[in-house]
Each structure stands twice: as C-alpha cells, then as structure tokens.
Amino acid sequence: MRRGEAFVPHLTRAAPPGEPPAGDLDGDGTVLVTGASGALGGLVARHLVTERGVRHLLLLSRRGGQAPRMAELVAELTDLGAGVRVAACDVADRDALAAALADVPAEHPLIGVVHTAGVLDDGVLSSLTPDRLEAVLRPKVDAAWYLHELTRGLDLSLFVLFSSAAGVFGGAGQANYAAANAFLDALVEARRGEGLAGQSLAWGPWAEGGMLERLGDADAQRMARSGVPPLSSEQGMQLFDAAGALPDAVLVPVRLDLAALRRQSAGKPLPVMFRSLVRRAAPRAADGAPASGGGSFADRLRPLPDAERERLALQLVCDRVAEVLGHARGADVKPHDAFTEMGFDSLTAVELRNRLNAETGLRLPATLVFDYPTPMMLAEHILGEAAPAKAATRSVLAELNQLEAAFAALDTAGEEPVAEVTARLNALVAKWNESRGQNEAHGQATVTADDVGTTLDTASDDELFDFIDNRFGR
C-alpha cells in the first residue's frame, strides 16, 4: 500500500546486464563469506578468488575449521594464491560476529560480505512453532541484521545476501523460510535508502548444494514439475556475476520453464508474480483435455447419472495425484491404495489440495489426504462437496436400506414395538409430505398424513415394507 493505493508486484525480465564484473574487487581487501562450509559458501569463495580478483577471505561457519569440507576448501583456495582465515562463529550471535570482524587485519580491511547461510525446517503452517520459526529466521534474519549493523560504517563495495525465491512467490510448506528471505529482500532496500551497498539475490533451487540437497527426491521432482528447474553451479555463478552488473537491489536468479508454467496454469492459478511472463492456458477438464463450455466442476456433474459422476470425480482425483507424484497418467494410480503408501507427505498433500481446489472451486483442507486416505475416499468426499444435494439423497437412501434391514430383525410378536414403529413412521412421512408440499416421485399422487396414517395402522409387516419401497425406493 502506497498512500492508500494497492500495488501488486510481478516478475519481469531484468534488463540485459553490462559486462559481468571480472577482477573488480580490491585484491588487498578482505571479503567475508558466511555459511562457508556449505556447498554454496564454498562455491562462492572459489568464484571470488578465481573470477573476481579476491585475495583475502574470511570464512565463517559455526564449526570453523572443524566443519566438513573446510580443510579441503582452505587448501584449494590457498593453492589458488588466496590468504584464508577461518573462524568458528555463529553469525546470529552479535558478540561473536563483532569479535570475528575485529580480527580482520587493518592492512586487508573488509570490503565485501556474502551471506549464504541458511536453515530449512519445512512443514505446513499449522505445524510451525516458535522454536521452528526461530530455527529458520535466526540464521537468516538475525545474522543479516547484525552483518548490516556491524558493517554500516565501513566502505563496502559488496554486500550480497543469498535470499530465496520462496520469499518472492511462496513455497508450499515454507512459510518460515519465505518470511526469513522476505526480510533479507527488504533489508537491502533499506540499505540502498541509506546510500549503502546491498543486493539480495532470491535464488531458485540449485541442483548441487543449496537447500535442494536437503530435500528428498520427491520434493526435488515436485519443484521441477512446478516450472522451476534447478540451476547448475556454473549457471548460478554466471547469474551471480550478472546480478553484480545490474543496479537492482533485489533480483530473482532463477530458471523458469515457461511451457511447464503455462500447462500448470490450466489446472490451478499461477502465483500472481508469474502473470507478466506466462499467458494462461485454457482450463482443463478432468481427463486432461480442455474444458468445454467453461462450466464449473459442479456444473459438469449436474446432468450426469450417479455412476458417471462417480467416475468423473475419481478420474479427477487420480489425474491430479498422478501430476503431483510425477506419474505419466491417472490410470497408474490405484483408487484403493493409501496416499501415505504412495509417498505423500504434508507438502505433496498441500500441492494436491491446491490443484483440486483450483479445478473444483472448493475449499478443501490441507489435511485432505489424511482425512480421506485413498483416492476413492477422496473422490467420494469431493463428489459430496461439489454436489451436496445428490449426496444427501444417496445418504437418505442408504439410511432407508439400513432401516429395512432393521425391520427384518424386529421382533413383531408383541403389539407394543409394532405400534411404536408405526407411530414413528407415520410422523416421519407426515413431516416429509409437509416439507415437500407434494410428492409426485415415481408418478404417484399427493398423499395426506391421514391417508398415510390409515395405511400404516392397518398394514401387515410385508405391506409396511412394500410401502417404504414404493415411496422411497429400495
């Protein structure tokens, strides 16, 4: 909101950069890299030395020189001619970070910061706790703020925060991570407002290293199907340099499969961020073909007989399950197999829910696959939600079938049970006719409560059952 007017951001292609910076950093200055023991931190450190002219590095990680891969990285950078200092430092601890910065030698002053550290703790929003929020926000938000605060008085030529596209267009199950990275994007805008160096790079997924290496194969495949395939290390570093040649405070270095995004838009709404890049595809019917007539899912169900409704609902569920799991077709999904056995977790459950909501217009819960644990049960639920009147009719008929079975087991030797049942049936049918005004089902004329009462009072057991069958259907 700006002065009472609402603005909605869209992704657009960045202007073509000028010549990517090469050897642009003062060789006598020191560049600090956080998360240096991680794959991305190591990749950035090597790139700064080999491509950007850096000769002095301060590498920070929680375990310092004891971190896995750190010794190999230091040896490699040293062989490349760089002077490397390693410190065990929790960057989210202000005092510890201040002490590490104080050790930077005066002859090689700090000229740059690259903050790559981060932690994932994915889960649906309702599962997040204060501890789970803190675990993700602390290494991003607290660390970035202290880096900003403690270097504010220095003449830095480089202050780059590794943010995430999750903070730009959202990520299923990543509410905490998205919030942390949105803070980083806002922080560099604030720095620019103060005349300080700053750039936030909201990265898409990386094929090697980054947060993707902590995800399972199913999550990685889901991200690729979503139209955002991972970046290779070479592509990532090319984008790192290209971003440095652009004046923008916040950039989104990401690979986009625009064709996949367009296909996706036929089954569910795209994030608003993509709408300047992707032309929306035609809506898709449950069988994957373009939907005809433009009617809602409920409209398509309305003229169909029961069996066809059930088939359409089940096909819809199986087709969307196949998309989420990466199967070639819905026919590969077995209707009575449990979702948990298929490999569903909370994140794939959210993706399935989103797709079904978009296709049906319903507001289904995120716990859908756990509440209705097979495709068949889920299809029955969706059918009941999309066509509740028809579902209610089936429910009433099912209850009458149970009532008929109960009649068969009833002891009619005494007068008392028969009289009580007769009176209840008499009242029920009277209410039914009163609520409907008239009942012409099966071509029968209107029946008054008195007529019904007379019929029930004088009927035998067999006649009573025949009456129920004729009036309500077997």
Tab-separated table of C-alpha atoms in Angstrom:
chain	number	residue	atom	x	y	z
A	1	MET	CA	0.000	0.000	0.000
A	2	ARG	CA	1.406	3.383	-1.036
A	3	ARG	CA	-0.576	6.426	0.009
A	4	GLY	CA	-3.758	4.354	0.054
A	5	GLU	CA	-3.187	2.701	-3.330
A	6	ALA	CA	-2.605	-1.050	-3.648
A	7	PHE	CA	0.244	-2.327	-5.803
A	8	VAL	CA	0.902	-5.963	-6.772
A	9	PRO	CA	4.434	-6.959	-7.799
A	10	HIS	CA	5.089	-9.011	-10.927
A	11	LEU	CA	8.255	-10.693	-12.093
A	12	THR	CA	9.725	-9.165	-15.233
A	13	ARG	CA	12.891	-9.936	-17.122
A	14	ALA	CA	15.843	-7.925	-15.860
A	15	ALA	CA	17.465	-5.523	-18.289
A	16	PRO	CA	20.406	-7.109	-20.114
A	17	PRO	CA	23.446	-6.584	-17.886
A	18	GLY	CA	26.574	-4.864	-18.968
A	19	GLU	CA	29.885	-6.656	-18.888
A	20	PRO	CA	29.888	-9.033	-15.886
A	21	PRO	CA	32.406	-7.877	-13.295
A	22	ALA	CA	35.743	-9.648	-13.500
A	23	GLY	CA	38.600	-8.903	-11.160
A	24	ASP	CA	36.562	-5.939	-9.926
A	25	LEU	CA	37.266	-6.293	-6.197
A	26	ASP	CA	40.276	-4.785	-4.475
A	27	GLY	CA	42.831	-7.535	-4.126
A	28	ASP	CA	44.128	-6.030	-0.885
A	29	GLY	CA	40.712	-6.117	0.798
A	30	THR	CA	39.004	-8.964	2.631
A	31	VAL	CA	35.649	-10.492	1.684
A	32	LEU	CA	33.644	-12.272	4.383
A	33	VAL	CA	31.611	-15.347	3.401
A	34	THR	CA	29.096	-16.856	5.839
A	35	GLY	CA	27.995	-20.467	5.653
A	36	ALA	CA	31.392	-21.165	4.162
A	37	SER	CA	31.346	-24.870	4.999
A	38	GLY	CA	28.194	-25.344	2.914
A	39	ALA	CA	28.233	-26.171	-0.768
A	40	LEU	CA	27.133	-22.685	-1.862
A	41	GLY	CA	29.517	-20.923	0.511
A	42	GLY	CA	32.439	-22.906	-0.863
A	43	LEU	CA	31.317	-22.311	-4.433
A	44	VAL	CA	31.151	-18.542	-3.850
A	45	ALA	CA	34.548	-18.477	-2.128
A	46	ARG	CA	36.214	-20.245	-5.072
A	47	HIS	CA	34.475	-17.972	-7.566
A	48	LEU	CA	35.534	-14.806	-5.728
A	49	VAL	CA	39.155	-15.915	-5.932
A	50	THR	CA	39.196	-17.287	-9.481
A	51	GLU	CA	36.926	-14.731	-11.193
A	52	ARG	CA	36.572	-11.612	-9.067
A	53	GLY	CA	40.142	-10.926	-8.013
A	54	VAL	CA	39.738	-11.525	-4.275
A	55	ARG	CA	42.959	-12.447	-2.499
A	56	HIS	CA	41.882	-12.370	1.155
A	57	LEU	CA	38.913	-14.287	2.547
A	58	LEU	CA	37.326	-14.574	5.990
A	59	LEU	CA	35.279	-17.777	6.052
A	60	LEU	CA	32.724	-18.104	8.869
A	61	SER	CA	30.821	-21.196	9.915
A	62	ARG	CA	29.535	-22.480	13.213
A	63	ARG	CA	32.232	-25.155	13.449
A	64	GLY	CA	35.020	-23.221	11.807
A	65	GLY	CA	37.958	-25.336	10.700
A	66	GLN	CA	36.313	-28.473	12.139
A	67	ALA	CA	33.415	-28.275	9.696
A	68	PRO	CA	33.223	-30.954	6.994
A	69	ARG	CA	34.971	-29.988	3.740
A	70	MET	CA	36.518	-26.879	5.306
A	71	ALA	CA	40.081	-28.155	5.338
A	72	GLU	CA	39.861	-29.151	1.659
A	73	LEU	CA	38.380	-25.766	0.745
A	74	VAL	CA	41.111	-23.854	2.565
A	75	ALA	CA	43.821	-25.947	0.904
A	76	GLU	CA	42.287	-25.364	-2.530
A	77	LEU	CA	41.964	-21.609	-2.034
A	78	THR	CA	45.491	-21.379	-0.689
A	79	ASP	CA	46.793	-23.199	-3.761
A	80	LEU	CA	44.997	-20.570	-5.854
A	81	GLY	CA	47.027	-17.878	-4.114
A	82	ALA	CA	44.450	-16.586	-1.617
A	83	GLY	CA	45.031	-15.827	2.025
A	84	VAL	CA	42.282	-17.562	4.008
A	85	ARG	CA	41.217	-17.017	7.603
A	86	VAL	CA	38.622	-19.382	9.114
A	87	ALA	CA	36.622	-18.612	12.245
A	88	ALA	CA	34.110	-20.662	14.203
A	89	CYS	CA	31.314	-18.128	14.510
A	90	ASP	CA	27.556	-18.187	14.918
A	91	VAL	CA	26.763	-15.194	12.713
A	92	ALA	CA	23.410	-14.790	14.503
A	93	ASP	CA	25.346	-14.092	17.732
A	94	ARG	CA	26.123	-10.381	17.601
A	95	ASP	CA	29.035	-10.514	20.023
A	96	ALA	CA	30.662	-13.460	18.256
A	97	LEU	CA	30.289	-11.743	14.874
A	98	ALA	CA	31.727	-8.497	16.245
A	99	ALA	CA	34.748	-10.379	17.561
A	100	ALA	CA	35.317	-12.071	14.176
A	101	LEU	CA	35.131	-8.720	12.380
A	102	ALA	CA	37.540	-7.165	14.858
A	103	ASP	CA	40.151	-9.735	13.833
A	104	VAL	CA	40.188	-8.564	10.209
A	105	PRO	CA	43.682	-7.121	9.758
A	106	ALA	CA	43.932	-3.388	9.077
A	107	GLU	CA	46.204	-3.975	6.087
A	108	HIS	CA	43.413	-6.033	4.458
A	109	PRO	CA	40.217	-4.212	5.511
A	110	LEU	CA	36.783	-5.671	4.975
A	111	ILE	CA	35.483	-4.685	1.542
A	112	GLY	CA	32.709	-7.196	0.988
A	113	VAL	CA	30.166	-9.534	2.571
A	114	VAL	CA	28.384	-12.517	1.002
A	115	HIS	CA	25.824	-14.086	3.340
A	116	THR	CA	24.938	-17.624	2.160
A	117	ALA	CA	24.000	-19.251	5.480
A	118	GLY	CA	20.505	-20.634	5.976
A	119	VAL	CA	18.451	-23.432	7.510
A	120	LEU	CA	15.293	-25.220	6.352
A	121	ASP	CA	12.565	-26.644	8.561
A	122	ASP	CA	9.650	-27.242	6.206
A	123	GLY	CA	6.106	-28.048	7.253
A	124	VAL	CA	2.553	-26.851	6.820
A	125	LEU	CA	1.746	-23.579	8.559
A	126	SER	CA	-0.323	-25.138	11.324
A	127	SER	CA	2.664	-27.289	12.373
A	128	LEU	CA	5.025	-24.355	12.922
A	129	THR	CA	6.003	-23.491	16.488
A	130	PRO	CA	8.029	-20.586	17.889
A	131	ASP	CA	11.065	-22.871	18.021
A	132	ARG	CA	10.659	-23.900	14.383
A	133	LEU	CA	10.302	-20.284	13.356
A	134	GLU	CA	13.375	-19.232	15.313
A	135	ALA	CA	15.474	-22.066	13.881
A	136	VAL	CA	14.903	-20.719	10.362
A	137	LEU	CA	14.700	-16.972	10.974
A	138	ARG	CA	17.768	-16.755	13.211
A	139	PRO	CA	20.488	-17.677	10.661
A	140	LYS	CA	18.815	-15.533	8.016
A	141	VAL	CA	17.217	-12.548	9.733
A	142	ASP	CA	19.364	-12.089	12.844
A	143	ALA	CA	22.606	-12.788	11.009
A	144	ALA	CA	21.779	-10.439	8.121
A	145	TRP	CA	20.784	-7.662	10.513
A	146	TYR	CA	23.999	-7.964	12.545
A	147	LEU	CA	26.081	-8.020	9.368
A	148	HIS	CA	24.308	-4.840	8.282
A	149	GLU	CA	24.594	-3.183	11.670
A	150	LEU	CA	28.246	-4.033	12.342
A	151	THR	CA	29.488	-3.063	8.848
A	152	ARG	CA	27.322	0.034	8.378
A	153	GLY	CA	30.257	2.373	8.962
A	154	LEU	CA	32.578	0.594	6.520
A	155	ASP	CA	33.058	1.425	2.853
A	156	LEU	CA	31.915	-1.896	1.405
A	157	SER	CA	31.825	-2.477	-2.328
A	158	LEU	CA	29.944	-5.762	-1.978
A	159	PHE	CA	27.093	-6.707	0.376
A	160	VAL	CA	25.195	-9.645	-1.108
A	161	LEU	CA	22.528	-11.629	0.721
A	162	PHE	CA	21.560	-15.064	-0.560
A	163	SER	CA	17.784	-14.931	-0.366
A	164	SER	CA	15.259	-17.361	-1.866
A	165	ALA	CA	12.505	-17.272	-4.452
A	166	ALA	CA	10.315	-18.726	-1.698
A	167	GLY	CA	10.140	-15.216	-0.262
A	168	VAL	CA	9.058	-13.810	-3.639
A	169	PHE	CA	6.358	-16.155	-4.895
A	170	GLY	CA	5.896	-18.502	-1.952
A	171	GLY	CA	6.726	-22.138	-1.407
A	172	ALA	CA	4.487	-24.925	-0.175
A	173	GLY	CA	5.387	-25.729	3.412
A	174	GLN	CA	7.925	-22.908	3.634
A	175	ALA	CA	6.097	-20.144	5.497
A	176	ASN	CA	9.002	-19.692	7.925
A	177	TYR	CA	11.675	-19.789	5.211
A	178	ALA	CA	9.701	-17.430	2.956
A	179	ALA	CA	9.326	-14.908	5.768
A	180	ALA	CA	13.044	-15.036	6.572
A	181	ASN	CA	14.029	-14.368	2.982
A	182	ALA	CA	11.434	-11.627	2.510
A	183	PHE	CA	13.217	-9.845	5.370
A	184	LEU	CA	16.530	-10.078	3.523
A	185	ASP	CA	14.986	-8.545	0.401
A	186	ALA	CA	13.575	-5.666	2.464
A	187	LEU	CA	16.858	-5.143	4.298
A	188	VAL	CA	18.840	-4.379	1.136
A	189	GLU	CA	16.140	-1.933	0.044
A	190	ALA	CA	16.634	-0.175	3.382
A	191	ARG	CA	20.437	-0.203	2.901
A	192	ARG	CA	20.072	1.318	-0.543
A	193	GLY	CA	17.923	4.014	1.023
A	194	GLU	CA	20.853	4.830	3.311
A	195	GLY	CA	23.270	5.005	0.384
A	196	LEU	CA	24.933	1.688	1.319
A	197	ALA	CA	25.930	-1.205	-0.931
A	198	GLY	CA	23.436	-4.041	-0.940
A	199	GLN	CA	21.880	-6.649	-3.167
A	200	SER	CA	19.572	-9.536	-2.327
A	201	LEU	CA	19.518	-12.497	-4.707
A	202	ALA	CA	16.310	-14.511	-4.350
A	203	TRP	CA	17.656	-17.744	-5.777
A	204	GLY	CA	15.662	-20.502	-7.323
A	205	PRO	CA	16.726	-24.068	-6.465
A	206	TRP	CA	20.260	-25.273	-7.097
A	207	ALA	CA	20.987	-28.736	-8.473
A	208	GLU	CA	24.177	-29.015	-6.411
A	209	GLY	CA	24.256	-27.674	-2.913
A	210	GLY	CA	21.846	-25.148	-1.536
A	211	MET	CA	18.677	-26.142	0.227
A	212	LEU	CA	17.734	-28.606	-2.501
A	213	GLU	CA	20.356	-31.092	-1.311
A	214	ARG	CA	18.461	-31.362	2.000
A	215	LEU	CA	15.202	-32.247	0.251
A	216	GLY	CA	14.138	-35.721	-0.823
A	217	ASP	CA	13.845	-36.838	-4.447
A	218	ALA	CA	10.068	-36.370	-4.370
A	219	ASP	CA	10.437	-32.738	-3.274
A	220	ALA	CA	13.068	-32.059	-5.934
A	221	GLN	CA	10.869	-33.607	-8.621
A	222	ARG	CA	7.895	-31.582	-7.417
A	223	MET	CA	9.879	-28.365	-7.732
A	224	ALA	CA	10.980	-29.254	-11.260
A	225	ARG	CA	7.366	-30.063	-12.263
A	226	SER	CA	6.286	-26.717	-10.854
A	227	GLY	CA	8.164	-24.990	-13.688
A	228	VAL	CA	11.251	-24.007	-11.679
A	229	PRO	CA	14.035	-26.483	-12.543
A	230	PRO	CA	17.291	-26.267	-10.577
A	231	LEU	CA	20.348	-24.250	-11.504
A	232	SER	CA	23.708	-25.834	-12.130
A	233	SER	CA	26.719	-24.442	-10.255
A	234	GLU	CA	28.021	-22.863	-13.459
A	235	GLN	CA	24.677	-21.199	-14.178
A	236	GLY	CA	24.452	-19.952	-10.611
A	237	MET	CA	27.826	-18.263	-10.694
A	238	GLN	CA	27.091	-16.720	-14.084
A	239	LEU	CA	23.937	-15.225	-12.596
A	240	PHE	CA	25.856	-14.084	-9.506
A	241	ASP	CA	28.172	-12.085	-11.762
A	242	ALA	CA	25.346	-10.854	-13.999
A	243	ALA	CA	23.474	-9.579	-10.954
A	244	GLY	CA	26.551	-7.641	-9.878
A	245	ALA	CA	26.424	-5.717	-13.165
A	246	LEU	CA	22.805	-4.624	-12.590
A	247	PRO	CA	21.658	-1.716	-10.428
A	248	ASP	CA	18.661	-3.526	-8.893
A	249	ALA	CA	18.557	-4.049	-5.131
A	250	VAL	CA	16.557	-7.296	-5.377
A	251	LEU	CA	16.874	-9.799	-8.221
A	252	VAL	CA	15.491	-13.290	-8.728
A	253	PRO	CA	18.145	-15.501	-10.355
A	254	VAL	CA	16.042	-18.491	-11.323
A	255	ARG	CA	15.426	-20.859	-14.197
A	256	LEU	CA	11.828	-20.813	-15.401
A	257	ASP	CA	10.267	-23.468	-17.620
A	258	LEU	CA	7.618	-21.178	-19.098
A	259	ALA	CA	5.948	-24.016	-21.036
A	260	ALA	CA	5.530	-26.040	-17.825
A	261	LEU	CA	4.182	-22.975	-16.020
A	262	ARG	CA	1.644	-22.443	-18.783
A	263	ARG	CA	0.499	-26.080	-18.609
A	264	GLN	CA	0.245	-25.719	-14.864
A	265	SER	CA	-1.950	-22.637	-15.236
A	266	ALA	CA	-4.656	-24.775	-16.869
A	267	GLY	CA	-5.183	-26.695	-13.638
A	268	LYS	CA	-4.549	-24.129	-10.928
A	269	PRO	CA	-3.949	-20.405	-10.628
A	270	LEU	CA	-0.357	-19.325	-11.066
A	271	PRO	CA	1.216	-17.149	-8.394
A	272	VAL	CA	0.476	-13.575	-9.378
A	273	MET	CA	4.219	-12.978	-9.701
A	274	PHE	CA	4.330	-15.082	-12.916
A	275	ARG	CA	1.428	-13.492	-14.736
A	276	SER	CA	3.511	-10.997	-16.694
A	277	LEU	CA	5.648	-13.835	-18.039
A	278	VAL	CA	3.126	-16.621	-18.717
A	279	ARG	CA	-0.026	-16.498	-20.812
A	280	ARG	CA	-2.715	-18.509	-19.028
A	281	ALA	CA	-3.652	-21.810	-20.675
A	282	ALA	CA	-7.245	-22.824	-21.356
A	283	PRO	CA	-8.977	-24.540	-18.392
A	284	ARG	CA	-8.588	-28.306	-18.416
A	285	ALA	CA	-11.247	-30.921	-17.885
A	286	ALA	CA	-10.754	-33.872	-15.561
A	287	ASP	CA	-9.483	-36.045	-18.418
A	288	GLY	CA	-6.744	-33.503	-19.223
A	289	ALA	CA	-8.485	-32.147	-22.323
A	290	PRO	CA	-9.528	-28.513	-22.488
A	291	ALA	CA	-12.749	-27.998	-20.603
A	292	SER	CA	-15.725	-27.288	-22.833
A	293	GLY	CA	-18.475	-24.871	-22.043
A	294	GLY	CA	-16.494	-23.156	-19.303
A	295	GLY	CA	-18.768	-24.571	-16.586
A	296	SER	CA	-17.655	-25.332	-13.057
A	297	PHE	CA	-16.963	-28.850	-11.842
A	298	ALA	CA	-20.393	-28.888	-10.159
A	299	ASP	CA	-21.992	-27.789	-13.451
A	300	ARG	CA	-20.329	-30.666	-15.265
A	301	LEU	CA	-21.571	-33.107	-12.637
A	302	ARG	CA	-25.182	-31.919	-12.548
A	303	PRO	CA	-26.564	-33.553	-15.738
A	304	LEU	CA	-24.713	-36.847	-15.251
A	305	PRO	CA	-26.131	-40.071	-13.804
A	306	ASP	CA	-24.706	-41.297	-10.498
A	307	ALA	CA	-22.254	-43.786	-11.986
A	308	GLU	CA	-20.822	-41.211	-14.375
A	309	ARG	CA	-20.489	-38.624	-11.587
A	310	GLU	CA	-18.514	-41.078	-9.506
A	311	ARG	CA	-16.293	-41.958	-12.465
A	312	LEU	CA	-15.607	-38.287	-13.230
A	313	ALA	CA	-14.749	-37.448	-9.600
A	314	LEU	CA	-12.419	-40.449	-9.286
A	315	GLN	CA	-10.714	-39.644	-12.581
A	316	LEU	CA	-10.178	-36.067	-11.449
A	317	VAL	CA	-8.515	-37.218	-8.224
A	318	CYS	CA	-6.352	-39.848	-9.922
A	319	ASP	CA	-5.220	-37.436	-12.647
A	320	ARG	CA	-4.173	-34.790	-10.131
A	321	VAL	CA	-2.460	-37.395	-7.908
A	322	ALA	CA	-0.514	-38.569	-10.950
A	323	GLU	CA	0.612	-34.998	-11.671
A	324	VAL	CA	1.760	-34.433	-8.109
A	325	LEU	CA	3.676	-37.723	-7.950
A	326	GLY	CA	5.083	-37.433	-11.461
A	327	HIS	CA	3.261	-40.429	-12.949
A	328	ALA	CA	2.570	-40.469	-16.661
A	329	ARG	CA	-1.203	-40.820	-16.322
A	330	GLY	CA	-4.015	-41.078	-13.817
A	331	ALA	CA	-4.637	-44.685	-14.776
A	332	ASP	CA	-1.374	-45.534	-12.979
A	333	VAL	CA	-2.956	-44.511	-9.663
A	334	LYS	CA	-4.799	-47.297	-7.853
A	335	PRO	CA	-8.045	-45.972	-6.304
A	336	HIS	CA	-7.831	-48.041	-3.111
A	337	ASP	CA	-4.120	-47.537	-2.335
A	338	ALA	CA	-3.369	-45.313	0.661
A	339	PHE	CA	-1.846	-41.918	-0.085
A	340	THR	CA	0.803	-42.487	2.576
A	341	GLU	CA	1.884	-45.688	0.796
A	342	MET	CA	2.186	-43.729	-2.448
A	343	GLY	CA	4.726	-41.421	-0.781
A	344	PHE	CA	2.564	-38.430	0.102
A	345	ASP	CA	3.743	-36.100	2.852
A	346	SER	CA	2.437	-32.781	4.130
A	347	LEU	CA	3.938	-30.834	1.220
A	348	THR	CA	2.660	-33.077	-1.566
A	349	ALA	CA	-0.687	-33.105	0.238
A	350	VAL	CA	-0.774	-29.308	0.037
A	351	GLU	CA	0.085	-29.410	-3.664
A	352	LEU	CA	-2.706	-31.906	-4.351
A	353	ARG	CA	-5.170	-29.833	-2.318
A	354	ASN	CA	-4.233	-26.698	-4.271
A	355	ARG	CA	-4.732	-28.423	-7.612
A	356	LEU	CA	-8.092	-29.881	-6.609
A	357	ASN	CA	-9.281	-26.569	-5.175
A	358	ALA	CA	-8.402	-24.796	-8.414
A	359	GLU	CA	-10.171	-27.402	-10.543
A	360	THR	CA	-13.313	-27.823	-8.447
A	361	GLY	CA	-13.732	-24.380	-6.906
A	362	LEU	CA	-13.953	-25.996	-3.464
A	363	ARG	CA	-12.124	-25.012	-0.271
A	364	LEU	CA	-10.595	-28.343	0.679
A	365	PRO	CA	-8.347	-28.595	3.774
A	366	ALA	CA	-4.576	-29.108	3.691
A	367	THR	CA	-5.087	-32.353	5.648
A	368	LEU	CA	-7.131	-33.787	2.786
A	369	VAL	CA	-5.102	-36.932	2.107
A	370	PHE	CA	-5.002	-37.789	5.797
A	371	ASP	CA	-8.739	-37.220	6.319
A	372	TYR	CA	-9.632	-39.258	3.218
A	373	PRO	CA	-6.698	-41.662	2.903
A	374	THR	CA	-7.353	-43.217	-0.546
A	375	PRO	CA	-8.220	-41.720	-3.949
A	376	MET	CA	-11.614	-43.455	-3.843
A	377	MET	CA	-12.497	-41.981	-0.443
A	378	LEU	CA	-11.270	-38.563	-1.518
A	379	ALA	CA	-13.316	-38.725	-4.732
A	380	GLU	CA	-16.439	-39.598	-2.732
A	381	HIS	CA	-15.800	-36.625	-0.447
A	382	ILE	CA	-15.273	-34.241	-3.371
A	383	LEU	CA	-18.454	-35.539	-5.017
A	384	GLY	CA	-20.381	-34.893	-1.819
A	385	GLU	CA	-18.935	-31.363	-1.545
A	386	ALA	CA	-19.487	-30.483	-5.209
A	387	ALA	CA	-22.991	-31.965	-5.441
A	388	PRO	CA	-24.312	-31.984	-1.854
A	389	ALA	CA	-27.996	-32.401	-2.763
A	390	LYS	CA	-27.308	-35.593	-4.695
A	391	ALA	CA	-25.015	-36.825	-1.954
A	392	ALA	CA	-27.730	-36.174	0.628
A	393	THR	CA	-30.212	-38.203	-1.418
A	394	ARG	CA	-27.797	-41.123	-1.573
A	395	SER	CA	-27.260	-40.817	2.168
A	396	VAL	CA	-31.012	-40.931	2.883
A	397	LEU	CA	-31.460	-43.968	0.662
A	398	ALA	CA	-28.560	-45.677	2.420
A	399	GLU	CA	-30.216	-44.988	5.764
A	400	LEU	CA	-33.508	-46.422	4.488
A	401	ASN	CA	-31.695	-49.565	3.406
A	402	GLN	CA	-30.375	-49.892	6.946
A	403	LEU	CA	-33.897	-49.253	8.258
A	404	GLU	CA	-35.252	-52.017	6.082
A	405	ALA	CA	-32.649	-54.403	7.454
A	406	ALA	CA	-33.581	-53.342	10.986
A	407	PHE	CA	-37.273	-54.064	10.258
A	408	ALA	CA	-36.364	-57.554	9.149
A	409	ALA	CA	-34.716	-58.205	12.510
A	410	LEU	CA	-37.507	-56.633	14.566
A	411	ASP	CA	-39.480	-58.888	16.908
A	412	THR	CA	-43.117	-58.307	15.891
A	413	ALA	CA	-44.598	-60.872	18.255
A	414	GLY	CA	-45.918	-58.182	20.588
A	415	GLU	CA	-48.116	-55.225	19.770
A	416	GLU	CA	-46.022	-52.593	21.533
A	417	PRO	CA	-42.968	-52.473	19.164
A	418	VAL	CA	-45.192	-52.530	16.063
A	419	ALA	CA	-47.357	-49.708	17.378
A	420	GLU	CA	-44.329	-47.585	18.314
A	421	VAL	CA	-42.635	-48.118	14.951
A	422	THR	CA	-45.896	-47.405	13.138
A	423	ALA	CA	-46.390	-44.144	15.001
A	424	ARG	CA	-42.814	-43.009	14.258
A	425	LEU	CA	-43.151	-43.866	10.564
A	426	ASN	CA	-46.494	-42.103	10.461
A	427	ALA	CA	-44.941	-38.926	11.868
A	428	LEU	CA	-41.886	-39.152	9.601
A	429	VAL	CA	-43.879	-39.479	6.412
A	430	ALA	CA	-46.203	-36.675	7.517
A	431	LYS	CA	-43.206	-34.391	8.006
A	432	TRP	CA	-41.786	-35.448	4.650
A	433	ASN	CA	-45.001	-34.602	2.800
A	434	GLU	CA	-45.462	-31.393	4.729
A	435	SER	CA	-41.961	-30.202	3.842
A	436	ARG	CA	-42.331	-31.047	0.171
A	437	GLY	CA	-45.937	-29.973	-0.234
A	438	GLN	CA	-46.498	-32.862	-2.539
A	439	ASN	CA	-44.623	-35.905	-3.666
A	440	GLU	CA	-45.038	-36.958	-7.241
A	441	ALA	CA	-41.969	-39.178	-7.334
A	442	HIS	CA	-42.498	-42.273	-9.456
A	443	GLY	CA	-45.754	-40.791	-10.804
A	444	GLN	CA	-47.647	-41.089	-7.510
A	445	ALA	CA	-50.277	-38.549	-6.433
A	446	THR	CA	-50.137	-36.417	-3.291
A	447	VAL	CA	-50.797	-38.391	-0.114
A	448	THR	CA	-52.138	-36.740	3.039
A	449	ALA	CA	-50.992	-37.501	6.534
A	450	ASP	CA	-54.395	-39.059	7.295
A	451	ASP	CA	-54.071	-41.390	4.309
A	452	VAL	CA	-50.606	-42.430	5.388
A	453	GLY	CA	-51.746	-42.973	8.945
A	454	THR	CA	-54.596	-45.185	7.809
A	455	THR	CA	-52.279	-47.198	5.593
A	456	LEU	CA	-49.708	-47.746	8.314
A	457	ASP	CA	-52.254	-48.517	11.024
A	458	THR	CA	-53.830	-51.315	9.005
A	459	ALA	CA	-50.739	-52.641	7.226
A	460	SER	CA	-49.085	-56.003	7.764
A	461	ASP	CA	-45.309	-56.259	8.030
A	462	ASP	CA	-44.952	-57.121	4.330
A	463	GLU	CA	-47.277	-54.297	3.337
A	464	LEU	CA	-45.266	-51.916	5.530
A	465	PHE	CA	-42.036	-52.871	3.761
A	466	ASP	CA	-43.698	-52.573	0.352
A	467	PHE	CA	-44.970	-49.122	1.302
A	468	ILE	CA	-41.443	-47.937	2.185
A	469	ASP	CA	-40.011	-49.431	-1.013
A	470	ASN	CA	-42.645	-47.843	-3.201
A	471	ARG	CA	-42.408	-44.432	-1.560
A	472	PHE	CA	-38.638	-44.054	-1.184
A	473	GLY	CA	-37.054	-46.677	-3.399
A	474	ARG	CA	-35.328	-49.874	-2.346
